PDB file of C-alpha atoms in Angstrom:
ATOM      1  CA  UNK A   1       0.000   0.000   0.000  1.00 47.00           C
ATOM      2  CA  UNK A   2       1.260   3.064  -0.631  1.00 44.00           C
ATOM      3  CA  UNK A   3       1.691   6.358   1.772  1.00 46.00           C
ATOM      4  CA  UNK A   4       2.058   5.834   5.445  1.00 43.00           C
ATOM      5  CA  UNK A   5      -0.697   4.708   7.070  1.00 43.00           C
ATOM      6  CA  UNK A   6      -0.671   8.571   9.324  1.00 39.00           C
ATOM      7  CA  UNK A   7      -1.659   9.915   5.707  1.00 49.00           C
ATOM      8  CA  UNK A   8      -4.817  10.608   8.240  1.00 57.00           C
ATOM      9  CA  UNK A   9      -3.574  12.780  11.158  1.00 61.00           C
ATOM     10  CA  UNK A  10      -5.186  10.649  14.359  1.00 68.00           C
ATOM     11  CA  UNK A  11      -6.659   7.788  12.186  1.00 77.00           C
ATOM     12  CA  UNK A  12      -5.996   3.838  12.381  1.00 85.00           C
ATOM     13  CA  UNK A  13      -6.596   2.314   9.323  1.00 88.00           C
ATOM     14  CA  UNK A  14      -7.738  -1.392   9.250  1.00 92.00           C
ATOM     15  CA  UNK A  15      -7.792  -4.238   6.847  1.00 93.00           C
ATOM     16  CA  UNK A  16     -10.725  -7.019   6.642  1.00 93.00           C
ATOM     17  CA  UNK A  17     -10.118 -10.202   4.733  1.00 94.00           C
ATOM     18  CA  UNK A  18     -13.471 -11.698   3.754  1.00 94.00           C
ATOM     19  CA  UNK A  19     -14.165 -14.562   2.219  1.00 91.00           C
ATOM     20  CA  UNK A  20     -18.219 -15.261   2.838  1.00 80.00           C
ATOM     21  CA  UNK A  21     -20.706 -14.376   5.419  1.00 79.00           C
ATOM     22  CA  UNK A  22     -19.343 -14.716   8.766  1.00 79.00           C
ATOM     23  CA  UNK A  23     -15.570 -15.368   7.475  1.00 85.00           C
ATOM     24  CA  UNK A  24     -14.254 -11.866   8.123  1.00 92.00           C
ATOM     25  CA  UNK A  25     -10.869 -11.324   9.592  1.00 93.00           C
ATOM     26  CA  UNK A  26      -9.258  -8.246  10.903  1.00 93.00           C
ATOM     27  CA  UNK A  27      -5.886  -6.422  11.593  1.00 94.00           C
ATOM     28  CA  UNK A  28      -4.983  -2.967  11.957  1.00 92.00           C
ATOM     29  CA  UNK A  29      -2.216  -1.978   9.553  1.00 89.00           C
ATOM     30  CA  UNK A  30       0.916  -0.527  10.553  1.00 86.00           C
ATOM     31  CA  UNK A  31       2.769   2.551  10.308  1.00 81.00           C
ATOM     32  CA  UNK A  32       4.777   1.088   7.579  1.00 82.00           C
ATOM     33  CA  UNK A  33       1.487   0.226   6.020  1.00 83.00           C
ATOM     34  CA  UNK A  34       2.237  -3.182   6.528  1.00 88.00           C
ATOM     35  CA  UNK A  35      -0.459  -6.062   7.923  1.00 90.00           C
ATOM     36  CA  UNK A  36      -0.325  -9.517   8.569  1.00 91.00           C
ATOM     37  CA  UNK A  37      -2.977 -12.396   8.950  1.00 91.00           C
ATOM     38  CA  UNK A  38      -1.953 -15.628   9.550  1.00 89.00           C
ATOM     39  CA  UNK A  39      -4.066 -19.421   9.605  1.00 89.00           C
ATOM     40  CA  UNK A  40      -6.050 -18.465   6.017  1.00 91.00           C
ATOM     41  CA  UNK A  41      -7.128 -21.523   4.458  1.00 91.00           C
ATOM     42  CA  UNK A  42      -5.887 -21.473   0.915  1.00 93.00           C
ATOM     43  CA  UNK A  43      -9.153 -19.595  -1.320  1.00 93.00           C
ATOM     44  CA  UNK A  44     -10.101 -16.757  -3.213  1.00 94.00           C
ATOM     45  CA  UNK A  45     -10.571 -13.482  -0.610  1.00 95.00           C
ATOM     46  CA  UNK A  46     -11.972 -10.199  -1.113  1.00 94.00           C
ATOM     47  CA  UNK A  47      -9.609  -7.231   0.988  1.00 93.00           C
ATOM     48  CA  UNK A  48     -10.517  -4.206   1.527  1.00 92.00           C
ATOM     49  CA  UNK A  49      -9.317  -1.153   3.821  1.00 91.00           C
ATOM     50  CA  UNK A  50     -11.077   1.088   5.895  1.00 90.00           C
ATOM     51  CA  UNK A  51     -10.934   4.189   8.790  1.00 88.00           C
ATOM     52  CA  UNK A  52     -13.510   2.923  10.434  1.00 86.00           C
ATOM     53  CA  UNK A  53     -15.877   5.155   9.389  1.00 85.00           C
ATOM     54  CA  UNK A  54     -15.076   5.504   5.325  1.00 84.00           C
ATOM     55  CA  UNK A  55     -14.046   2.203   2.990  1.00 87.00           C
ATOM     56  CA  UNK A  56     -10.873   3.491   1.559  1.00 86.00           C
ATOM     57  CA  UNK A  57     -10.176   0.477  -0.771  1.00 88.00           C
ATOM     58  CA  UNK A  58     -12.077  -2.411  -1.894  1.00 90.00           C
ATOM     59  CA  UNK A  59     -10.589  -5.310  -3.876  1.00 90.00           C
ATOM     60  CA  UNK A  60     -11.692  -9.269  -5.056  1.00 89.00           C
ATOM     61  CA  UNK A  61      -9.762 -12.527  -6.298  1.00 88.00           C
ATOM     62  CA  UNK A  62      -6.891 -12.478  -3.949  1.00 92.00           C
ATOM     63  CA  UNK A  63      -5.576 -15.760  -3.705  1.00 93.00           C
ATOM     64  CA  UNK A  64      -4.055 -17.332  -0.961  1.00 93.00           C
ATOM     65  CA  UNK A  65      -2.179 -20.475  -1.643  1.00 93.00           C
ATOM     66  CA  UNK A  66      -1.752 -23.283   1.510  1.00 91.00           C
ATOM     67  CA  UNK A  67       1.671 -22.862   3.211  1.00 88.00           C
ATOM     68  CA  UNK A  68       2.590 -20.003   1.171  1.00 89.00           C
ATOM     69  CA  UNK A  69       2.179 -16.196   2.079  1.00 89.00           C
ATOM     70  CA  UNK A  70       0.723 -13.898  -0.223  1.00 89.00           C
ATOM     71  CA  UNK A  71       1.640 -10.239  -0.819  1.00 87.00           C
ATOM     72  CA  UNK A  72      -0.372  -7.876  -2.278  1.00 85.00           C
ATOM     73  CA  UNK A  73      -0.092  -4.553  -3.109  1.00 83.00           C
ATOM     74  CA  UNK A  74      -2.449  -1.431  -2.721  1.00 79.00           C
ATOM     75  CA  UNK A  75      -2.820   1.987  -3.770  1.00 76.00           C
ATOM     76  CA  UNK A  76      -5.364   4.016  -2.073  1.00 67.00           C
ATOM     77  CA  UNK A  77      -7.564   6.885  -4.052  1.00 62.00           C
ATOM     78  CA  UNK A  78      -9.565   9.423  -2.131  1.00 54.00           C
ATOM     79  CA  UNK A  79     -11.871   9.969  -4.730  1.00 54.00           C
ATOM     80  CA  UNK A  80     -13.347   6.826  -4.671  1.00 51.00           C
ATOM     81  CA  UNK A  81     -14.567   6.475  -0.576  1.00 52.00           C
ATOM     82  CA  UNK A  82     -17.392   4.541   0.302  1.00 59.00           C
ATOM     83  CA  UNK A  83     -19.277   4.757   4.078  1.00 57.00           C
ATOM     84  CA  UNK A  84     -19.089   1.834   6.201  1.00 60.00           C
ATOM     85  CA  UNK A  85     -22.358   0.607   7.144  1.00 57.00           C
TER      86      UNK A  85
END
């Protein structure tokens, strides 16, 4: 992800990992914009990234393979916000 997560004065940006109803997991991402999530079984996910209060980033089809970790890269764009619900 690009920018450091303090790109928000005062704001703690999380990451969910979804991958069906009632499959959501959660970190809080770093100040090197870094996150980590360990135990995934192997599957498609959906990520996205949020403030708590606006969706900052929304993506689908990241794969996680079994015994493997899986980096991604982000980009976040303010224009495109969404409100958590």
């Amino acid at each position: 992800m690009s920018g450091p997560a303090s790109w928000i004065p005062g704001t703690r940006l999380k990451v969910r990992i979804s991958r069906g109803a009632g499959q959501d997991r959660w970190s809080l991402i770093d100040a090197n914009c870094n996150f980590f999530i360990d135990g995934l079984e192997p599957g498609e996910y959906a990520v996205s990234i949020d403030d708590g209060k606006v969706i900052l980033l929304e993506t689908d089809n990241v794969i996680v393979n079994k015994d493997s970790e899986t980096l991604i890269s982000l980009s976040l764009q303010a224009d495109s916000n969404k409100t958590t619900d």
